[in-house]
């Protein structure tokens, strides 16, 4: 899902959390996790395109899905289990719980956004991507069509 939609969803959810629980820690950590999880796209971009990092080129490459491999280290259902366990073990510390909520809503929106391509739901698993050698075309077959529309 695109960054502006994530920003709107994240601000809304973080605002609702603040209104209900009156906890800055919960709201701020939810906001930070919900937005900044996407920084892992920069890691993939740099791995494939090298430096210097140019923001305009970065957004074009993401929009055109021009990746050979997608590691996306922070996009993984597995992280939700880890953060969920950490939140529970910390007796629902607001910063940890907020991070869990931010990551969860972001992952769900990414997943819902790819529902027409149901197979790619499992592609949001780090272990599944690893088993598929992080190959973009195998993991996101519908997006592969977008990619090859631009590469001619
Ligand atoms: Zn994302």
PDB file of C-alpha atoms and ligand atoms in Angstrom:
ATOM      1  CA  UNK A   1       0.000   0.000   0.000  1.00  0.00           C
ATOM      2  CA  UNK A   2       1.183   3.502  -0.739  1.00  0.00           C
ATOM      3  CA  UNK A   3       2.705   5.763   1.884  1.00  0.00           C
ATOM      4  CA  UNK A   4      -0.062   8.441   1.957  1.00  0.00           C
ATOM      5  CA  UNK A   5      -2.709   5.782   2.748  1.00  0.00           C
ATOM      6  CA  UNK A   6      -0.508   4.300   5.447  1.00  0.00           C
ATOM      7  CA  UNK A   7       0.016   7.788   6.875  1.00  0.00           C
ATOM      8  CA  UNK A   8      -3.740   8.482   7.043  1.00  0.00           C
ATOM      9  CA  UNK A   9      -4.506   5.083   8.582  1.00  0.00           C
ATOM     10  CA  UNK A  10      -1.661   5.362  11.073  1.00  0.00           C
ATOM     11  CA  UNK A  11      -2.537   8.898  12.188  1.00  0.00           C
ATOM     12  CA  UNK A  12      -6.194   7.870  12.570  1.00  0.00           C
ATOM     13  CA  UNK A  13      -5.453   4.737  14.577  1.00  0.00           C
ATOM     14  CA  UNK A  14      -2.858   6.471  16.751  1.00  0.00           C
ATOM     15  CA  UNK A  15      -5.314   9.321  17.386  1.00  0.00           C
ATOM     16  CA  UNK A  16      -8.040   6.871  18.374  1.00  0.00           C
ATOM     17  CA  UNK A  17      -5.605   5.084  20.695  1.00  0.00           C
ATOM     18  CA  UNK A  18      -4.748   8.374  22.366  1.00  0.00           C
ATOM     19  CA  UNK A  19      -8.413   9.341  22.741  1.00  0.00           C
ATOM     20  CA  UNK A  20      -9.286   6.001  24.343  1.00  0.00           C
ATOM     21  CA  UNK A  21      -6.225   5.331  26.511  1.00  0.00           C
ATOM     22  CA  UNK A  22      -4.756   8.857  27.010  1.00  0.00           C
ATOM     23  CA  UNK A  23      -1.299   7.341  26.543  1.00  0.00           C
ATOM     24  CA  UNK A  24       1.318   9.220  24.519  1.00  0.00           C
ATOM     25  CA  UNK A  25       3.571   6.157  24.579  1.00  0.00           C
ATOM     26  CA  UNK A  26       0.896   3.978  23.015  1.00  0.00           C
ATOM     27  CA  UNK A  27      -0.055   6.575  20.381  1.00  0.00           C
ATOM     28  CA  UNK A  28       3.483   7.672  19.451  1.00  0.00           C
ATOM     29  CA  UNK A  29       4.902   4.150  19.208  1.00  0.00           C
ATOM     30  CA  UNK A  30       1.910   3.062  17.122  1.00  0.00           C
ATOM     31  CA  UNK A  31       2.532   6.029  14.807  1.00  0.00           C
ATOM     32  CA  UNK A  32       6.275   5.403  14.492  1.00  0.00           C
ATOM     33  CA  UNK A  33       5.892   1.662  13.866  1.00  0.00           C
ATOM     34  CA  UNK A  34       2.994   2.144  11.435  1.00  0.00           C
ATOM     35  CA  UNK A  35       4.960   4.528   9.229  1.00  0.00           C
ATOM     36  CA  UNK A  36       8.608   3.637   9.623  1.00  0.00           C
ATOM     37  CA  UNK A  37       8.225  -0.095   9.000  1.00  0.00           C
ATOM     38  CA  UNK A  38       8.358   0.893   5.332  1.00  0.00           C
ATOM     39  CA  UNK A  39      11.952   2.073   5.693  1.00  0.00           C
ATOM     40  CA  UNK A  40      12.958  -1.493   4.900  1.00  0.00           C
ATOM     41  CA  UNK A  41      12.072  -0.713   1.277  1.00  0.00           C
ATOM     42  CA  UNK A  42      15.074   1.634   1.307  1.00  0.00           C
ATOM     43  CA  UNK A  43      17.342  -1.237   2.348  1.00  0.00           C
ATOM     44  CA  UNK A  44      16.107  -3.324  -0.604  1.00  0.00           C
ATOM     45  CA  UNK A  45      16.428  -0.346  -2.935  1.00  0.00           C
ATOM     46  CA  UNK A  46      20.039   0.311  -1.876  1.00  0.00           C
ATOM     47  CA  UNK A  47      20.909  -3.382  -2.120  1.00  0.00           C
ATOM     48  CA  UNK A  48      19.742  -3.502  -5.733  1.00  0.00           C
ATOM     49  CA  UNK A  49      20.566   0.004  -6.939  1.00  0.00           C
ATOM     50  CA  UNK A  50      23.490   1.112  -4.814  1.00  0.00           C
ATOM     51  CA  UNK A  51      24.177   4.649  -3.791  1.00  0.00           C
ATOM     52  CA  UNK A  52      23.619   7.520  -3.880  1.00  0.00           C
ATOM     53  CA  UNK A  53      20.078   7.312  -2.575  1.00  0.00           C
ATOM     54  CA  UNK A  54      17.759   9.521  -4.624  1.00  0.00           C
ATOM     55  CA  UNK A  55      14.245   9.858  -3.232  1.00  0.00           C
ATOM     56  CA  UNK A  56      12.584  10.448  -6.630  1.00  0.00           C
ATOM     57  CA  UNK A  57      14.274   7.382  -8.114  1.00  0.00           C
ATOM     58  CA  UNK A  58      13.381   5.360  -5.022  1.00  0.00           C
ATOM     59  CA  UNK A  59       9.652   6.120  -5.332  1.00  0.00           C
ATOM     60  CA  UNK A  60       9.726   5.419  -9.086  1.00  0.00           C
ATOM     61  CA  UNK A  61      11.388   2.024  -8.561  1.00  0.00           C
ATOM     62  CA  UNK A  62       8.866   1.116  -5.845  1.00  0.00           C
ATOM     63  CA  UNK A  63       5.912   2.306  -7.956  1.00  0.00           C
ATOM     64  CA  UNK A  64       7.128   0.264 -10.924  1.00  0.00           C
ATOM     65  CA  UNK A  65       7.916  -2.761  -8.700  1.00  0.00           C
ATOM     66  CA  UNK A  66      11.411  -2.990 -10.160  1.00  0.00           C
ATOM     67  CA  UNK A  67      12.928  -5.402  -7.705  1.00  0.00           C
ATOM     68  CA  UNK A  68      14.637  -8.704  -8.387  1.00  0.00           C
ATOM     69  CA  UNK A  69      14.599  -9.720  -4.732  1.00  0.00           C
ATOM     70  CA  UNK A  70      12.497  -8.498  -1.815  1.00  0.00           C
ATOM     71  CA  UNK A  71      13.826  -9.075   1.649  1.00  0.00           C
ATOM     72  CA  UNK A  72      11.724  -6.401   3.412  1.00  0.00           C
ATOM     73  CA  UNK A  73      13.186  -7.354   6.742  1.00  0.00           C
ATOM     74  CA  UNK A  74      10.501  -5.676   8.897  1.00  0.00           C
ATOM     75  CA  UNK A  75       7.487  -6.866   6.876  1.00  0.00           C
ATOM     76  CA  UNK A  76       6.836 -10.263   8.358  1.00  0.00           C
ATOM     77  CA  UNK A  77       3.950 -11.946  10.184  1.00  0.00           C
ATOM     78  CA  UNK A  78       6.671 -13.427  12.375  1.00  0.00           C
ATOM     79  CA  UNK A  79       7.440 -10.000  13.877  1.00  0.00           C
ATOM     80  CA  UNK A  80       3.824  -9.702  15.044  1.00  0.00           C
ATOM     81  CA  UNK A  81       4.230 -12.911  17.036  1.00  0.00           C
ATOM     82  CA  UNK A  82       7.492 -11.630  18.555  1.00  0.00           C
ATOM     83  CA  UNK A  83       6.034  -8.196  19.434  1.00  0.00           C
ATOM     84  CA  UNK A  84       2.837  -9.833  20.687  1.00  0.00           C
ATOM     85  CA  UNK A  85       4.849 -12.049  23.036  1.00  0.00           C
ATOM     86  CA  UNK A  86       6.944  -9.058  24.133  1.00  0.00           C
ATOM     87  CA  UNK A  87       3.814  -6.989  24.827  1.00  0.00           C
ATOM     88  CA  UNK A  88       2.288  -9.803  26.862  1.00  0.00           C
ATOM     89  CA  UNK A  89       5.529 -10.458  28.775  1.00  0.00           C
ATOM     90  CA  UNK A  90       5.914  -6.738  29.513  1.00  0.00           C
ATOM     91  CA  UNK A  91       2.380  -6.628  30.937  1.00  0.00           C
ATOM     92  CA  UNK A  92       1.275  -4.568  27.940  1.00  0.00           C
ATOM     93  CA  UNK A  93       3.888  -1.838  28.205  1.00  0.00           C
ATOM     94  CA  UNK A  94       2.384   1.039  26.170  1.00  0.00           C
ATOM     95  CA  UNK A  95       5.487   1.511  23.951  1.00  0.00           C
ATOM     96  CA  UNK A  96       5.719  -2.188  23.090  1.00  0.00           C
ATOM     97  CA  UNK A  97       1.963  -2.563  22.695  1.00  0.00           C
ATOM     98  CA  UNK A  98       1.816   0.568  20.522  1.00  0.00           C
ATOM     99  CA  UNK A  99       4.579  -0.837  18.325  1.00  0.00           C
ATOM    100  CA  UNK A 100       2.623  -4.083  18.023  1.00  0.00           C
ATOM    101  CA  UNK A 101      -0.543  -2.182  17.030  1.00  0.00           C
ATOM    102  CA  UNK A 102       1.328  -0.010  14.507  1.00  0.00           C
ATOM    103  CA  UNK A 103       3.025  -2.986  12.875  1.00  0.00           C
ATOM    104  CA  UNK A 104      -0.192  -5.034  12.865  1.00  0.00           C
ATOM    105  CA  UNK A 105      -2.355  -2.389  11.221  1.00  0.00           C
ATOM    106  CA  UNK A 106       0.363  -1.724   8.633  1.00  0.00           C
ATOM    107  CA  UNK A 107       0.780  -5.410   7.788  1.00  0.00           C
ATOM    108  CA  UNK A 108      -2.998  -5.939   7.587  1.00  0.00           C
ATOM    109  CA  UNK A 109      -3.397  -2.985   5.226  1.00  0.00           C
ATOM    110  CA  UNK A 110      -0.544  -4.248   3.049  1.00  0.00           C
ATOM    111  CA  UNK A 111      -2.114  -7.710   3.039  1.00  0.00           C
ATOM    112  CA  UNK A 112      -5.666  -6.492   2.353  1.00  0.00           C
ATOM    113  CA  UNK A 113      -4.283  -4.414  -0.470  1.00  0.00           C
ATOM    114  CA  UNK A 114      -2.949  -7.569  -2.102  1.00  0.00           C
ATOM    115  CA  UNK A 115      -6.035  -9.749  -1.581  1.00  0.00           C
ATOM    116  CA  UNK A 116      -6.826  -9.936  -5.319  1.00  0.00           C
ATOM    117  CA  UNK A 117      -3.569 -11.835  -5.362  1.00  0.00           C
ATOM    118  CA  UNK A 118      -4.379 -14.103  -2.418  1.00  0.00           C
ATOM    119  CA  UNK A 119      -1.148 -16.074  -2.743  1.00  0.00           C
ATOM    120  CA  UNK A 120       0.857 -12.995  -1.868  1.00  0.00           C
ATOM    121  CA  UNK A 121      -0.588 -13.001   1.691  1.00  0.00           C
ATOM    122  CA  UNK A 122       1.950 -15.664   2.547  1.00  0.00           C
ATOM    123  CA  UNK A 123       4.561 -13.544   0.844  1.00  0.00           C
ATOM    124  CA  UNK A 124       4.392 -11.268   3.874  1.00  0.00           C
ATOM    125  CA  UNK A 125       6.008 -14.055   5.868  1.00  0.00           C
ATOM    126  CA  UNK A 126       9.765 -13.671   6.238  1.00  0.00           C
ATOM    127  CA  UNK A 127      10.200 -17.446   6.377  1.00  0.00           C
ATOM    128  CA  UNK A 128       8.145 -17.925   3.207  1.00  0.00           C
ATOM    129  CA  UNK A 129      10.176 -15.270   1.363  1.00  0.00           C
ATOM    130  CA  UNK A 130      13.374 -16.912   2.555  1.00  0.00           C
ATOM    131  CA  UNK A 131      12.134 -20.318   1.274  1.00  0.00           C
ATOM    132  CA  UNK A 132      11.441 -18.671  -2.085  1.00  0.00           C
ATOM    133  CA  UNK A 133      14.929 -17.139  -2.129  1.00  0.00           C
ATOM    134  CA  UNK A 134      13.355 -13.656  -1.808  1.00  0.00           C
ATOM    135  CA  UNK A 135      12.553 -13.764  -5.542  1.00  0.00           C
ATOM    136  CA  UNK A 136      10.168 -10.914  -6.341  1.00  0.00           C
ATOM    137  CA  UNK A 137       8.526 -12.534  -9.364  1.00  0.00           C
ATOM    138  CA  UNK A 138       7.759 -15.730  -7.436  1.00  0.00           C
ATOM    139  CA  UNK A 139       6.508 -13.951  -4.323  1.00  0.00           C
ATOM    140  CA  UNK A 140       4.364 -11.262  -5.951  1.00  0.00           C
ATOM    141  CA  UNK A 141       3.178 -12.638  -9.308  1.00  0.00           C
ATOM    142  CA  UNK A 142       0.543  -9.914  -9.870  1.00  0.00           C
ATOM    143  CA  UNK A 143       3.036  -7.158  -9.150  1.00  0.00           C
ATOM    144  CA  UNK A 144       5.431  -8.895 -11.498  1.00  0.00           C
ATOM    145  CA  UNK A 145       3.044  -7.903 -14.310  1.00  0.00           C
ATOM    146  CA  UNK A 146       3.344  -4.258 -13.252  1.00  0.00           C
ATOM    147  CA  UNK A 147       7.120  -4.583 -13.269  1.00  0.00           C
ATOM    148  CA  UNK A 148       7.307  -6.000 -16.788  1.00  0.00           C
ATOM    149  CA  UNK A 149       4.940  -3.333 -18.077  1.00  0.00           C
ATOM    150  CA  UNK A 150       7.731  -0.846 -17.359  1.00  0.00           C
ATOM    151  CA  UNK A 151      10.648  -3.027 -18.435  1.00  0.00           C
ATOM    152  CA  UNK A 152      10.504  -3.388 -22.193  1.00  0.00           C
TER     153      UNK A 152
HETATM  154 ZN1  LIG B   1       4.443  -1.793   4.022  1.00  0.00          ZN
END
